[in-house]
Amino acid sequence: RPPRSTLFPYTTLFRSLATGLAVLTLGSAPMALSHLVKDEAMQSYRQSYFTLIAMNFGPMTAMVKGDMPWDDAKMLALAEDFAAIASVDVARAFGPGSDKGTTRAKPEIWENTDDFLEKYAALQSASKGLLAAAQSGDRSAIGGAIKETGGACKACHDEYKAKDYLY
C-alpha cells in the first residue's frame, strides 16, 4: 500500500477541504435525520445500513468482474469501509414490532432468529476475509473473498429479503 503522502500529495489543501466538508456535514445532520421515518425508525436504520453495504460492495464486485477499472487503493478503501460497516450490529434493528411497516424483511427473520443471526455472522466474518484479501493486494484472493462475501449476502437475501416492500 503506498504511503498516504503518495495518495494525497496536496496534504494541506486536502486537510482544508476535509475540514470544510466536516463542517458542512455536521451542519447538515439535522437534514439527514429528517429522512428518518419517525414511526419506522428501525426500518429506516436497516435500509440505511444495507444501502451503505451495497454502495461499498458494488464497486468492488465491478472491479473483480472487469466492469470497472481495477484500482488497488480504491479496492482497499472500499474493503476497509465495508468491513467497518459490517462490524456494526444491525441485528438490533430487527427488534420486536419492526417486522411491520415499510420493509422488505420477511417475517421469517423473526421466526428463525438464530438462523438469521448465523447468516449475519457469516457476512461479518466474510467482510474480515475480504479486508485481509484487499490488504494483501492479491487479485485472486480478492476475487475469492468477493465470491464468499457475495455468497453470504445471497444466503440471507434468499431466505429473508422480499423482492418488493411488504406493507
Short mmCIF file of C-alpha atoms in Angstrom, two decimals, residues 21-142:
data_model
loop_
_atom_site.label_atom_id
_atom_site.label_comp_id
_atom_site.label_asym_id
_atom_site.label_seq_id
_atom_site.Cartn_x
_atom_site.Cartn_y
_atom_site.Cartn_z
CA LEU A 21 -16.58 19.12 4.38
CA ALA A 22 -16.80 18.06 8.03
CA VAL A 23 -18.31 21.42 8.98
CA LEU A 24 -20.86 21.14 6.16
CA THR A 25 -21.65 17.56 7.12
CA LEU A 26 -22.24 18.42 10.76
CA GLY A 27 -24.33 21.40 9.73
CA SER A 28 -26.50 19.22 7.54
CA ALA A 29 -27.00 16.48 10.17
CA PRO A 30 -30.48 17.75 11.09
CA MET A 31 -31.45 17.48 7.41
CA ALA A 32 -30.12 13.91 7.25
CA LEU A 33 -32.15 13.00 10.29
CA SER A 34 -35.23 14.36 8.57
CA HIS A 35 -35.03 11.33 6.25
CA LEU A 36 -35.52 9.05 9.21
CA VAL A 37 -39.11 7.85 9.27
CA LYS A 38 -40.11 8.57 12.87
CA ASP A 39 -42.73 5.83 13.08
CA GLU A 40 -40.43 3.29 11.40
CA ALA A 41 -37.03 4.10 12.88
CA MET A 42 -35.75 0.50 12.86
CA GLN A 43 -36.81 0.02 9.24
CA SER A 44 -35.04 3.27 8.28
CA TYR A 45 -31.94 2.18 10.17
CA ARG A 46 -31.82 -1.19 8.40
CA GLN A 47 -32.40 0.31 4.97
CA SER A 48 -29.65 2.89 5.50
CA TYR A 49 -27.26 0.24 6.76
CA PHE A 50 -27.84 -2.10 3.83
CA THR A 51 -27.55 0.79 1.37
CA LEU A 52 -24.09 1.52 2.76
CA ILE A 53 -23.19 -2.17 2.48
CA ALA A 54 -24.31 -2.25 -1.18
CA MET A 55 -22.62 1.03 -2.12
CA ASN A 56 -19.27 -0.33 -0.92
CA PHE A 57 -19.63 -3.90 -2.16
CA GLY A 58 -20.90 -2.99 -5.64
CA PRO A 59 -17.76 -1.21 -6.86
CA MET A 60 -15.53 -4.00 -5.52
CA THR A 61 -17.58 -6.56 -7.43
CA ALA A 62 -17.45 -4.39 -10.55
CA MET A 63 -13.65 -4.25 -10.36
CA VAL A 64 -13.38 -8.03 -9.95
CA LYS A 65 -15.71 -8.60 -12.91
CA GLY A 66 -13.81 -6.10 -15.05
CA ASP A 67 -16.82 -3.80 -15.34
CA MET A 68 -14.78 -1.04 -13.70
CA PRO A 69 -11.04 -0.34 -13.95
CA TRP A 70 -9.00 -2.07 -11.24
CA ASP A 71 -7.62 0.31 -8.63
CA ASP A 72 -5.72 -1.22 -5.70
CA ALA A 73 -6.08 1.86 -3.50
CA LYS A 74 -9.80 2.13 -4.16
CA MET A 75 -10.30 -1.60 -3.56
CA LEU A 76 -8.55 -1.34 -0.22
CA ALA A 77 -10.51 1.76 0.82
CA LEU A 78 -13.81 0.13 -0.13
CA ALA A 79 -12.89 -3.09 1.72
CA GLU A 80 -11.94 -1.08 4.81
CA ASP A 81 -15.24 0.79 4.75
CA PHE A 82 -17.20 -2.38 4.04
CA ALA A 83 -15.60 -4.19 6.99
CA ALA A 84 -16.25 -1.21 9.25
CA ILE A 85 -19.90 -1.05 8.23
CA ALA A 86 -20.33 -4.82 8.54
CA SER A 87 -18.95 -4.63 12.08
CA VAL A 88 -21.94 -2.52 13.14
CA ASP A 89 -24.55 -4.75 14.79
CA VAL A 90 -27.56 -4.23 12.54
CA ALA A 91 -29.30 -7.17 14.21
CA ARG A 92 -30.52 -4.83 16.94
CA ALA A 93 -32.61 -3.08 14.26
CA PHE A 94 -34.74 -6.22 13.91
CA GLY A 95 -36.42 -5.83 17.28
CA PRO A 96 -39.99 -6.72 18.19
CA GLY A 97 -42.55 -4.82 16.14
CA SER A 98 -40.08 -3.83 13.43
CA ASP A 99 -41.44 -6.55 11.15
CA LYS A 100 -44.27 -4.23 10.11
CA GLY A 101 -44.16 -1.07 8.03
CA THR A 102 -42.06 -0.20 5.02
CA THR A 103 -39.74 -3.17 4.86
CA ARG A 104 -38.57 -5.97 2.63
CA ALA A 105 -37.57 -8.04 5.65
CA LYS A 106 -39.61 -11.24 5.55
CA PRO A 107 -41.42 -12.40 8.70
CA GLU A 108 -39.17 -15.47 8.70
CA ILE A 109 -36.42 -13.32 10.26
CA TRP A 110 -38.41 -13.13 13.47
CA GLU A 111 -39.48 -16.78 13.21
CA ASN A 112 -35.93 -18.09 12.62
CA THR A 113 -33.85 -15.58 14.54
CA ASP A 114 -30.98 -17.96 15.27
CA ASP A 115 -30.55 -18.85 11.59
CA PHE A 116 -30.80 -15.19 10.60
CA LEU A 117 -28.11 -14.25 13.14
CA GLU A 118 -25.85 -17.08 11.89
CA LYS A 119 -26.17 -15.78 8.35
CA TYR A 120 -25.44 -12.25 9.53
CA ALA A 121 -22.37 -13.51 11.43
CA ALA A 122 -21.21 -15.18 8.20
CA LEU A 123 -21.38 -11.79 6.45
CA GLN A 124 -19.37 -10.17 9.22
CA SER A 125 -16.76 -12.92 9.03
CA ALA A 126 -16.60 -12.72 5.23
CA SER A 127 -16.07 -8.96 5.44
CA LYS A 128 -12.95 -9.55 7.54
CA GLY A 129 -11.67 -12.04 4.97
CA LEU A 130 -12.36 -9.56 2.20
CA LEU A 131 -10.41 -6.87 4.04
CA ALA A 132 -7.46 -9.23 4.56
CA ALA A 133 -7.50 -10.13 0.86
CA ALA A 134 -7.62 -6.47 -0.16
CA GLN A 135 -4.72 -5.70 2.19
CA SER A 136 -2.69 -8.44 0.51
CA GLY A 137 -3.28 -6.94 -2.94
CA ASP A 138 -3.63 -10.47 -4.36
CA ARG A 139 -6.32 -10.18 -7.04
CA SER A 140 -7.07 -13.88 -6.97
CA ALA A 141 -7.58 -13.81 -3.19
CA ILE A 142 -9.74 -10.70 -3.54
#
